[in-house]
Amino acid sequence: MSDEQHTSGIEALADEQRTFPPSEDFKKTALTVGTEMYDEAAQDDEAFWARQATELVSWSKPWDTVLDWQLPDAKWFVGGELNVSYNCIDRHVEAGKGDKVAFHWEGEPGDTRTITYAELLDEVSQFANVLKGLGVEQGDRVNIYMPMIPEAAVAMLACARIGAPHSVVFGGFSSQSLADRIDDAQAKVLITADGGYRRGEVFPLKPAADEACEASSSIEHVVVVKRGGNDVAWVDGRDHWYHELMEGASTECAPEPMDSEDLLFLLYTSGTTGTPKGIMHTTGGYITHTTFTHKYVFDLKPETDIFWCTADVGWITGHSYIVYGPLSNGCTQVMYEGVPNHPGNDRFWEIIEKYQVSIFYTAPTAIRTFMKWGAEEPAKHDLSSLRVLGTVGEPINPEAWIWYHENIGGGNCPIVDTWWQTETGGIMISPLPGATTTKPGSATFPLPGVTAKLVDDEANEVDNGGGYLTLTRPWPGMLRGIWGDPERFRDTYWSRFPDRYFAGDGAKLDDDGYLWLLGRVDDVMNVSGHRISTTEVESALVSHPAVAEAAVVGADDATTGQAVMAYVILRGGADVGVEDLRSHVASEIGAIAKPKAIFITPDLPKTRSGKIMRRLLRDVAEGRNIGDTTTLADSSIVDELQAKAAAAA
Ligand code: WT7
């Protein structure tokens, strides 16, 4: 390792020279140390994935065809049958591992629950019977809107057990966002909780769930887990307490054999236009991809490792690396309900020490926050159980990488910077910790079985320098479409470059062939690793009666990666405070979409043809000097905005 000076910001990526080969010690026990898997997959990727599906997944009926690829439609393990909940639970119990802990759950107030695989089997089977009792049939959609409690995972697995696709909506989303997602999926049942704990207080969920049921049309039953103990309104006949329904439910429920291509779940994510997309994931390919990546990317030894992914189950990371991948691999996990700074700024490190976590997976934005809180917080705890660290959700700046490596990893844990998306289902670009020499800030190489290429504007492949990230071959965890909108599926991902999946990210290949992800190149913002569309926030703003027009951009932010910045033109005579507008966005979409700053302006910079110049607004928000504004209809507006931004900074 060579130690160059520390630099920060996105420019630092370009200069980053330090390299970190896996240590000899780590290699001694690593699952992968050489290039064999890469070579095997490069020879024949279908055979490679078929081997993973055979070795890592249990099928009740073998498949006939590995891959049926008619662009943009891929079908994996065609004709095969399996049940994902069986793979995540029953097979471990059948193998004599029923007493093994599946979850060490830690509530934010400090209460805990330990759940073994045998207990998980009982609870999931019971809840599957409950769902059947409420009239849920194979193929029916079920919405889940929950805090980070074990019942969230139980609900997902119970759905998988009976073949009812779930649609989990992050608990921080507003009632309107939940209603939109319920309506789009036409879900029959909603599973929620009275409330959960956050920052030492109960945040109620049931009121938002009630509003969402009012505002949508398809929910027949609401199941409510008692967690917060807060008062709730009740609709007789529609609402049911989870614990009451569970009391009488049998622990016997045979897992339904599902077709490999049956829908496992929908998960909504933001795109470039206003309405969120229901990303479709199916059964056989998804569980193969998540099981494989969870095992090899984290060098998992299921007998001894304690895995902790800090994501919320409301995001794809929680689906793939809290519920499906880790349980399919039969490992022991930590699941934590609350925030990292309650009661103290060392809560995460306390949890790692308490449960002897050996693999830790979190987001760069969290790491930058920990940096602000200071190295003395992790130093209070013994973190020597850690052996692999991961990051996900956004590019990690080298400075944060090095801080993570030194202060959390004690200088000797490999870091896997994992690039993927809601759409990819699982990790796509990442080091393999025993095999890959890492460079801080680079996600390094596509995994075995994944083919990623950069292209320029004209779709020519780029093998050195910057370009658009595309995927040229289907992969098992690939999205199978957008719920109810096949045309949007084709348009969004498959039309920008012929015969390729376009991820929406820019990237760079360096002289050694390392990939450096540079962020979105479309109108999607990445705030603390959460995907938010500029148009979605704009729609929320203009839905306020005082707002005539709004333009939203994501501006670089040292902690959150990007921050939402809004420029708003008020209607004639309207008078509204910036705080009111911020709260309005939070109530329309959710607190994660709340603009960091809103500038009220009499006008917006537009081209002569009337298009808002977002690039320019971004420059203003990031405090850059604006160069050439000759294409602007009225350039004086930019001076005015710049003065406002400078005053606010
Ligand atoms: C977008 C996908 C994957 C689960 C969490 C986010 C960005 C994700 C990385 C990374 C650089 C990353 C991309 C991608 N992203 N991981 N390691 N390095 N950027 O899932 O909400 O679907 O967002 O997150 O821009 O397109 P998502």
XYZ file of C-alpha atoms and ligand atoms in Angstrom:
676
model
C 0.000 0.000 0.000
C 1.268 3.460 -0.853
C -0.001 6.371 1.170
C -0.686 9.452 -0.907
C -2.122 12.604 0.599
C -5.821 12.621 1.477
C -8.117 14.529 -0.812
C -11.862 14.760 -0.730
C -14.755 15.332 -3.102
C -15.515 13.672 -6.394
C -12.293 15.002 -7.988
C -10.418 12.951 -5.447
C -11.628 9.813 -7.186
C -9.575 10.666 -10.219
C -6.375 11.033 -8.204
C -6.786 8.081 -5.902
C -3.685 5.884 -6.153
C -3.615 3.768 -3.013
C -4.168 0.063 -3.398
C -5.113 -2.547 -0.813
C -4.438 -6.163 -1.700
C -6.129 -8.832 0.434
C -3.871 -9.819 3.320
C -2.193 -13.231 3.388
C -4.048 -13.893 6.577
C -7.427 -13.180 5.029
C -6.601 -15.271 1.971
C -5.912 -18.322 4.136
C -9.613 -18.869 4.797
C -11.194 -16.877 1.957
C -13.775 -18.582 -0.261
C -12.194 -17.085 -3.381
C -8.581 -16.073 -3.781
C -7.939 -16.414 -7.473
C -9.623 -15.732 -10.786
C -11.192 -19.181 -11.255
C -14.777 -18.008 -10.902
C -14.211 -15.093 -13.281
C -12.638 -17.427 -15.815
C -15.420 -19.963 -15.501
C -18.128 -17.330 -15.972
C -16.296 -15.711 -18.880
C -16.268 -19.097 -20.640
C -19.998 -19.633 -20.265
C -22.056 -17.372 -18.029
C -25.207 -19.475 -18.298
C -23.370 -22.585 -17.155
C -21.830 -20.565 -14.351
C -25.185 -19.320 -13.064
C -26.698 -22.774 -13.494
C -23.976 -24.157 -11.252
C -24.768 -21.534 -8.601
C -28.497 -22.275 -8.847
C -27.802 -25.986 -8.356
C -25.326 -25.603 -5.504
C -26.931 -22.786 -3.558
C -30.675 -23.204 -4.071
C -33.111 -26.104 -3.447
C -35.578 -26.784 -6.235
C -38.715 -28.894 -5.974
C -38.620 -29.342 -9.742
C -35.500 -28.873 -11.885
C -35.501 -26.343 -14.718
C -35.458 -27.245 -18.417
C -33.698 -24.176 -19.806
C -31.182 -21.981 -17.999
C -31.957 -18.756 -19.847
C -34.575 -17.635 -22.311
C -33.437 -14.232 -23.528
C -35.649 -12.233 -25.835
C -34.541 -8.717 -25.253
C -35.688 -7.057 -23.049
C -37.353 -10.117 -21.521
C -35.194 -12.613 -19.676
C -36.455 -15.799 -18.082
C -34.107 -17.756 -15.852
C -34.271 -21.431 -14.929
C -37.341 -21.889 -17.079
C -39.678 -24.644 -15.966
C -38.071 -24.947 -12.537
C -40.092 -24.826 -9.338
C -39.108 -23.781 -5.843
C -40.269 -21.870 -2.825
C -38.181 -18.987 -1.538
C -39.397 -19.260 2.062
C -38.501 -22.965 2.013
C -35.021 -21.987 0.838
C -34.700 -19.317 3.521
C -36.004 -21.388 6.437
C -37.207 -24.982 6.141
C -34.127 -26.405 4.507
C -31.934 -25.150 7.345
C -34.278 -26.643 9.941
C -34.355 -29.921 7.989
C -30.554 -29.891 8.003
C -30.574 -29.818 11.804
C -29.916 -26.118 12.186
C -33.269 -25.262 13.778
C -31.624 -23.988 16.954
C -29.329 -21.657 15.085
C -30.144 -17.991 15.568
C -31.575 -16.347 12.454
C -32.001 -12.894 13.999
C -30.569 -11.131 16.984
C -33.071 -8.312 16.908
C -32.331 -5.182 18.872
C -35.080 -2.637 19.484
C -34.074 0.987 19.724
C -35.104 1.266 23.410
C -32.813 -1.680 24.163
C -35.347 -4.526 24.228
C -34.231 -7.581 22.294
C -35.558 -10.698 20.641
C -33.640 -13.758 19.567
C -35.256 -15.828 16.834
C -33.960 -19.221 15.790
C -34.581 -20.771 12.397
C -37.080 -23.199 13.990
C -38.963 -20.306 15.601
C -38.891 -18.384 12.342
C -40.391 -21.397 10.596
C -43.260 -21.530 13.074
C -43.979 -17.818 12.969
C -43.783 -17.558 9.179
C -46.016 -20.617 8.762
C -48.538 -19.213 11.219
C -48.619 -15.871 9.500
C -48.915 -17.529 6.104
C -52.019 -19.263 7.466
C -53.301 -15.932 8.771
C -52.941 -14.405 5.316
C -54.775 -17.328 3.762
C -57.503 -16.851 6.372
C -57.874 -13.253 5.238
C -58.499 -14.461 1.724
C -55.030 -13.918 0.272
C -54.459 -16.267 -2.635
C -51.494 -17.069 -4.813
C -50.739 -14.046 -7.015
C -52.554 -11.526 -4.776
C -50.445 -8.512 -3.803
C -49.857 -7.667 -0.156
C -48.565 -4.291 1.019
C -46.177 -4.035 3.951
C -45.567 -0.738 5.786
C -43.562 -1.504 8.892
C -40.835 -0.402 11.263
C -37.646 -2.481 11.482
C -39.092 -5.274 13.559
C -38.844 -9.031 12.972
C -42.492 -9.136 11.908
C -41.501 -7.229 8.760
C -39.295 -10.138 7.672
C -41.919 -12.633 8.846
C -44.560 -10.905 6.723
C -42.356 -10.941 3.619
C -41.475 -14.609 4.046
C -45.103 -15.555 4.732
C -46.064 -13.908 1.445
C -43.309 -15.819 -0.330
C -44.505 -19.028 1.301
C -47.978 -18.804 -0.216
C -46.924 -17.168 -3.476
C -48.471 -13.768 -2.787
C -46.102 -11.044 -4.053
C -45.331 -8.406 -1.453
C -44.844 -4.713 -1.988
C -42.946 -3.201 0.912
C -43.187 0.568 1.321
C -40.532 2.225 3.489
C -42.082 3.381 6.793
C -40.756 6.903 6.240
C -42.916 7.411 3.170
C -46.062 9.522 3.459
C -49.620 8.213 3.414
C -49.986 9.565 -0.123
C -46.933 7.646 -1.331
C -48.303 4.523 0.318
C -51.736 5.069 -1.235
C -50.209 5.478 -4.709
C -48.289 2.235 -4.318
C -51.309 0.347 -2.955
C -53.411 1.532 -5.875
C -50.805 0.722 -8.481
C -50.405 -2.821 -7.150
C -54.101 -3.229 -6.255
C -53.084 -4.831 -2.976
C -55.727 -6.657 -0.947
C -54.084 -6.660 2.449
C -51.899 -4.127 4.239
C -49.586 -5.190 7.050
C -48.446 -2.395 9.329
C -47.763 -1.557 12.985
C -49.164 0.903 15.473
C -45.763 2.585 15.462
C -42.045 2.014 15.885
C -39.173 3.613 17.763
C -37.035 6.333 16.296
C -34.718 8.716 18.133
C -36.159 7.709 21.473
C -39.776 8.296 20.537
C -42.614 6.342 19.039
C -43.356 7.364 15.482
C -46.908 6.350 14.623
C -47.503 4.413 11.407
C -51.141 3.438 11.750
C -52.521 6.952 11.076
C -50.686 7.098 7.754
C -51.827 3.546 6.973
C -55.430 4.589 7.716
C -55.162 7.647 5.471
C -53.636 5.546 2.722
C -56.504 3.048 2.925
C -58.984 5.928 2.652
C -57.159 7.382 -0.317
C -56.797 4.067 -2.153
C -59.333 1.538 -3.285
C -58.222 -2.057 -2.921
C -57.359 -2.859 0.717
C -59.786 -5.277 2.369
C -57.857 -6.076 5.546
C -55.238 -4.333 7.651
C -53.063 -6.370 10.013
C -51.484 -4.309 12.799
C -48.444 -5.374 14.815
C -48.357 -3.878 18.291
C -44.952 -2.286 18.715
C -45.184 1.360 19.730
C -48.052 0.937 22.170
C -49.461 4.228 20.869
C -53.216 4.763 20.588
C -54.687 3.831 17.247
C -57.969 4.395 15.462
C -59.727 1.166 14.495
C -62.012 0.165 11.649
C -63.975 -2.879 12.781
C -64.000 -5.710 10.299
C -61.044 -4.241 8.388
C -58.397 -3.955 11.103
C -56.930 -6.912 12.997
C -54.206 -7.177 15.616
C -51.348 -9.391 14.468
C -51.022 -11.076 17.864
C -54.722 -11.919 17.996
C -54.750 -13.476 14.543
C -51.569 -15.405 15.337
C -52.992 -16.907 18.534
C -55.215 -19.373 16.774
C -53.045 -19.978 13.712
C -51.472 -23.347 12.971
C -47.696 -23.636 12.621
C -48.162 -26.040 9.730
C -48.202 -24.475 6.298
C -46.660 -26.271 3.365
C -44.560 -23.953 1.154
C -46.255 -23.468 -2.202
C -44.113 -24.683 -5.117
C -43.717 -21.631 -7.352
C -42.643 -21.332 -10.928
C -39.128 -19.926 -11.262
C -40.566 -16.882 -13.046
C -43.487 -16.238 -10.690
C -43.499 -12.749 -9.189
C -41.817 -12.716 -5.766
C -42.232 -9.029 -5.052
C -42.732 -5.502 -6.294
C -40.595 -2.706 -5.005
C -41.280 0.852 -6.054
C -38.432 3.135 -6.963
C -38.065 6.596 -8.424
C -37.360 7.212 -12.052
C -36.929 10.322 -14.103
C -40.648 11.007 -14.330
C -43.124 11.674 -11.556
C -44.656 8.292 -10.861
C -42.624 5.641 -9.064
C -42.035 2.391 -10.904
C -43.083 -0.966 -9.501
C -39.936 -2.986 -10.108
C -40.781 -6.668 -10.607
C -38.575 -9.413 -9.186
C -39.272 -13.080 -9.693
C -38.380 -16.235 -7.841
C -35.604 -18.552 -9.078
C -33.194 -16.037 -10.571
C -33.548 -13.550 -7.730
C -32.846 -16.063 -4.969
C -29.898 -17.483 -6.922
C -28.406 -14.027 -7.432
C -28.875 -12.843 -3.842
C -27.670 -16.108 -2.301
C -24.591 -16.182 -4.522
C -23.627 -12.554 -4.009
C -24.264 -12.607 -0.272
C -22.002 -15.615 0.059
C -19.089 -14.616 -2.157
C -19.038 -10.820 -1.882
C -18.961 -11.028 1.913
C -16.865 -14.214 2.039
C -19.598 -15.678 4.212
C -18.921 -18.577 6.573
C -22.504 -19.256 7.704
C -21.363 -21.381 10.657
C -19.404 -18.626 12.347
C -20.180 -15.246 10.826
C -22.565 -12.707 12.317
C -23.836 -10.494 9.513
C -25.287 -7.028 9.978
C -26.750 -4.928 7.190
C -27.970 -1.577 8.506
C -30.496 -0.929 5.727
C -34.251 -0.774 6.229
C -36.336 -3.627 4.798
C -38.247 -0.924 2.900
C -35.362 -0.679 0.407
C -33.918 -3.263 -1.953
C -30.823 -3.599 0.243
C -33.041 -4.796 3.071
C -34.882 -7.211 0.789
C -31.757 -8.769 -0.679
C -29.277 -8.535 2.212
C -31.414 -8.743 5.350
C -34.181 -11.062 4.278
C -33.478 -13.172 1.206
C -29.720 -13.561 0.682
C -28.631 -14.032 4.311
C -31.510 -16.315 5.299
C -31.077 -18.412 2.185
C -27.443 -18.832 3.250
C -28.597 -19.843 6.727
C -26.491 -17.327 8.587
C -27.032 -15.428 11.832
C -27.851 -11.756 11.561
C -28.337 -8.647 13.603
C -31.430 -6.582 12.870
C -31.690 -3.145 14.486
C -34.775 -0.998 14.743
C -33.541 2.525 15.279
C -31.145 5.325 14.494
C -27.341 5.194 14.917
C -27.286 7.956 17.542
C -29.717 6.782 20.169
C -29.064 6.864 23.028
C -25.464 7.767 22.089
C -23.392 8.279 18.947
C -21.756 4.903 19.521
C -24.918 2.774 19.286
C -23.754 0.880 16.166
C -20.350 0.117 17.669
C -21.983 -1.028 20.874
C -24.167 -3.414 18.842
C -21.168 -4.759 16.913
C -19.357 -5.467 20.167
C -22.414 -6.956 21.865
C -23.254 -9.428 19.094
C -19.701 -9.930 17.842
C -20.656 -8.839 14.342
C -18.116 -10.082 11.814
C -19.516 -8.645 8.554
C -20.896 -5.123 8.514
C -22.684 -3.540 5.540
C -23.685 0.124 5.551
C -23.925 3.278 3.412
C -21.258 5.916 2.674
C -23.552 8.648 3.972
C -23.614 6.882 7.354
C -19.820 6.613 7.329
C -19.465 10.335 6.641
C -21.794 11.021 9.554
C -19.710 8.766 11.819
C -16.629 10.701 10.715
C -18.289 13.897 11.924
C -19.092 12.305 15.272
C -15.432 11.436 15.655
C -13.173 8.392 15.845
C -13.515 8.369 19.630
C -17.010 6.844 19.284
C -15.936 3.547 17.671
C -12.789 3.616 19.836
C -14.989 3.088 22.901
C -15.746 -0.447 21.737
C -13.983 -3.654 20.881
C -14.613 -4.073 17.161
C -12.125 -6.893 16.689
C -14.872 -9.341 15.694
C -15.169 -7.534 12.354
C -13.511 -9.128 9.333
C -15.317 -7.781 6.235
C -16.835 -4.329 5.690
C -19.213 -3.314 2.915
C -20.727 -0.152 1.488
C -23.672 0.417 -0.799
C -25.938 3.074 -2.222
C -23.692 5.807 -3.572
C -20.083 6.434 -4.488
C -17.794 6.406 -1.464
C -15.197 9.148 -1.377
C -11.658 7.875 -0.685
C -11.472 9.838 2.549
C -14.536 8.072 3.973
C -13.219 4.718 2.688
C -9.916 5.210 4.492
C -11.673 6.347 7.672
C -13.893 3.251 7.570
C -10.881 1.025 6.911
C -8.859 2.443 9.784
C -11.405 3.288 12.453
C -13.955 0.536 11.991
C -11.899 -2.150 10.290
C -8.787 -1.650 12.438
C -6.757 -1.463 9.231
C -7.208 -5.133 8.398
C -10.723 -5.724 7.065
C -11.244 -5.794 3.314
C -13.858 -3.281 2.151
C -16.331 -4.274 -0.534
C -17.835 -1.237 -2.290
C -20.885 -2.794 -3.921
C -22.622 -1.182 -6.897
C -26.120 -2.288 -7.774
C -29.691 -1.006 -8.021
C -33.266 -1.831 -7.093
C -33.517 -3.058 -10.674
C -30.522 -5.387 -10.549
C -31.892 -7.241 -7.508
C -28.445 -7.953 -6.143
C -24.836 -6.833 -6.194
C -23.302 -6.472 -9.670
C -19.975 -4.688 -9.340
C -17.835 -5.325 -6.291
C -14.517 -6.677 -5.133
C -14.326 -10.278 -3.913
C -12.573 -9.737 -0.597
C -9.995 -12.524 -0.853
C -9.268 -12.038 -4.527
C -9.429 -8.347 -5.391
C -6.914 -5.614 -4.684
C -9.081 -2.653 -3.822
C -8.673 1.043 -4.528
C -10.568 3.405 -2.197
C -13.514 4.829 -4.108
C -13.638 2.183 -6.824
C -16.215 -0.616 -6.876
C -13.491 -2.425 -8.890
C -14.861 -5.097 -11.264
C -18.121 -6.725 -12.364
C -18.761 -9.937 -10.439
C -18.323 -13.277 -12.187
C -21.353 -13.737 -14.451
C -21.922 -9.983 -14.850
C -20.893 -8.103 -17.985
C -20.649 -4.344 -17.557
C -19.376 -2.019 -20.285
C -19.040 1.716 -20.627
C -20.288 3.422 -23.753
C -20.163 6.968 -25.096
C -23.073 9.044 -26.414
C -22.983 7.177 -29.706
C -23.039 3.773 -27.985
C -19.391 3.028 -28.808
C -17.670 0.998 -26.135
C -15.169 2.910 -24.035
C -12.324 0.935 -22.458
C -10.531 3.796 -20.802
C -12.017 7.006 -19.422
C -15.585 8.089 -18.809
C -18.854 6.755 -20.177
C -22.315 5.468 -19.409
C -22.590 2.239 -17.465
C -24.415 -0.498 -19.375
C -24.956 -4.214 -18.886
C -24.732 -6.363 -21.955
C -25.871 -9.763 -20.696
C -28.893 -10.656 -18.581
C -28.242 -11.677 -14.980
C -30.473 -13.807 -12.745
C -31.561 -11.032 -10.352
C -32.508 -8.699 -13.176
C -35.844 -6.914 -12.952
C -38.467 -8.593 -15.097
C -40.352 -5.418 -15.836
C -42.253 -2.465 -14.446
C -45.603 -3.499 -12.989
C -48.341 -2.672 -15.469
C -46.074 -0.767 -17.847
C -44.019 -2.893 -20.245
C -43.465 0.080 -22.524
C -41.857 2.117 -19.777
C -39.630 -0.868 -19.007
C -38.355 -0.954 -22.567
C -38.047 2.829 -22.832
C -36.284 3.375 -19.542
C -33.681 0.669 -19.641
C -33.371 -0.745 -23.144
C -33.823 2.057 -25.637
C -31.027 4.538 -24.878
C -28.382 2.104 -26.207
C -29.300 -0.743 -28.556
C -29.252 -4.226 -27.006
C -28.008 -2.997 -23.664
C -29.407 -2.297 -20.237
C -28.722 1.331 -19.357
C -28.310 1.773 -15.600
C -28.554 5.582 -15.487
C -25.067 5.925 -13.985
C -21.913 7.489 -15.282
C -18.611 5.724 -14.633
C -14.944 5.773 -15.498
C -12.476 3.013 -16.330
C -8.909 3.633 -15.203
C -5.690 2.324 -16.729
C -5.882 -0.849 -14.656
C -9.452 -1.544 -15.744
C -11.004 -0.522 -12.424
C -14.509 0.921 -12.517
C -15.245 4.162 -10.699
C -18.940 4.929 -10.372
C -19.599 8.643 -10.686
C -23.317 9.025 -9.934
C -26.543 9.335 -11.888
C -26.577 11.015 -15.258
C -30.370 11.418 -15.293
C -32.852 13.426 -13.228
C -32.602 11.040 -10.319
C -31.038 12.362 -7.125
C -29.212 10.255 -4.567
C -29.712 11.635 -1.077
C -28.139 9.563 1.689
C -28.283 6.599 -0.665
C -31.999 7.108 -1.270
C -33.248 7.527 -4.751
C -35.488 10.546 -5.295
C -36.602 11.938 -8.608
C -36.383 15.664 -9.242
C -39.753 15.620 -11.003
C -41.411 13.872 -8.075
C -40.317 16.665 -5.720
C -41.321 19.279 -8.287
C -44.811 17.753 -8.521
C -45.079 17.783 -4.740
C -44.125 21.468 -4.664
C -46.543 22.558 -7.373
C -49.341 20.666 -5.633
C -49.121 23.387 -2.965
C -51.725 26.078 -3.746
C -49.176 28.881 -3.384
C -46.704 27.460 -5.906
C -46.809 28.281 -9.596
C -43.634 26.587 -10.784
C -40.773 24.650 -9.287
C -37.403 23.333 -10.374
C -35.482 20.836 -8.282
C -31.854 19.768 -8.527
C -29.537 17.545 -6.527
C -26.499 19.485 -5.345
C -23.304 17.911 -3.996
C -23.399 17.592 -0.229
C -20.493 16.574 1.980
C -22.598 14.282 4.187
C -25.621 13.129 2.239
C -23.905 12.807 -1.155
C -26.513 15.006 -2.747
C -29.028 17.397 -1.223
C -32.402 18.411 -2.622
C -32.378 22.069 -3.700
C -35.564 23.692 -4.917
C -36.303 26.896 -6.797
C -39.887 27.990 -6.533
C -42.003 30.636 -8.248
C -45.040 31.598 -6.189
C -48.446 32.343 -7.616
C -49.320 36.041 -7.862
C -50.249 37.374 -4.446
C -49.417 34.116 -2.669
C -47.397 34.267 0.499
C -45.956 31.141 2.003
C -42.945 30.409 4.163
C -40.119 28.177 2.990
C -40.650 25.962 6.063
C -44.260 25.353 5.049
C -43.145 24.274 1.613
C -40.540 21.930 3.041
C -43.142 20.317 5.310
C -45.508 20.070 2.382
C -42.969 17.982 0.444
C -42.445 15.786 3.502
C -46.155 15.155 3.822
C -46.556 14.516 0.088
C -43.602 12.147 -0.343
C -41.822 11.584 2.956
C -39.171 13.274 5.084
C -36.331 11.903 2.918
C -37.476 14.138 0.036
C -37.608 17.364 2.059
C -35.538 20.015 0.272
C -32.480 21.175 2.172
C -33.042 24.673 0.810
C -35.823 26.345 -1.128
C -35.182 29.562 -2.994
C -38.219 31.651 -3.814
C -37.609 33.393 -7.085
C -39.631 35.550 -9.484
C -38.363 33.557 -12.456
C -36.339 30.508 -13.477
C -33.469 30.341 -15.952
C -34.875 28.951 -19.184
C -33.585 28.399 -22.656
C -35.133 30.390 -25.434
C -37.327 27.379 -26.140
C -38.609 27.453 -22.567
C -36.689 24.527 -21.029
C -35.553 24.994 -17.451
C -31.755 24.903 -17.324
C -31.187 22.477 -14.496
C -27.473 22.182 -15.049
C -27.203 25.855 -14.398
C -29.367 25.621 -11.290
C -27.092 22.895 -10.055
C -24.058 25.070 -10.627
C -25.741 27.825 -8.641
C -26.675 25.468 -5.819
C -23.139 24.091 -5.673
C -21.728 27.621 -5.602
C -19.939 27.322 -8.933
C -19.400 30.310 -11.097
C -21.716 30.354 -14.049
C -19.917 30.650 -17.304
C -21.688 31.117 -20.561
C -25.367 31.971 -20.199
C -25.957 33.164 -23.734
C -28.559 30.479 -24.417
C -30.662 31.884 -21.601
C -33.788 33.829 -22.320
C -33.070 36.214 -19.460
C -29.639 36.037 -17.840
C -30.348 38.538 -15.063
C -32.303 35.851 -13.218
C -29.102 33.875 -12.730
C -27.352 36.784 -11.039
C -30.274 37.090 -8.698
C -30.284 33.364 -7.858
C -26.553 33.364 -7.312
C -26.854 36.227 -4.878
C -29.564 34.310 -2.985
C -27.556 31.102 -2.891
C -24.478 32.972 -1.660
C -26.526 34.658 1.066
C -27.924 31.297 2.194
C -24.563 29.500 2.228
C -28.374 3.825 -7.558
C -29.396 2.768 -7.273
C -28.285 -0.809 -4.450
C -29.064 -0.619 -3.258
C -29.180 0.780 -2.777
C -29.535 1.805 -3.815
C -26.241 4.344 -6.780
C -25.624 2.235 -5.554
C -23.454 2.393 -5.492
C -22.033 2.295 -5.329
C -21.811 4.267 -6.563
C -23.962 3.497 -6.199
C -26.236 4.339 -8.288
C -27.409 3.453 -8.642
N -25.306 3.376 -6.212
N -24.500 1.644 -5.106
N -21.461 1.287 -4.660
N -21.262 3.259 -5.891
N -23.138 4.430 -6.726
O -30.475 1.298 -4.727
O -32.158 3.133 -4.713
O -32.044 1.517 -6.619
O -30.265 3.246 -6.291
O -27.578 4.013 -6.393
O -26.448 5.632 -8.757
O -27.944 3.706 -9.912
P -31.322 2.287 -5.596
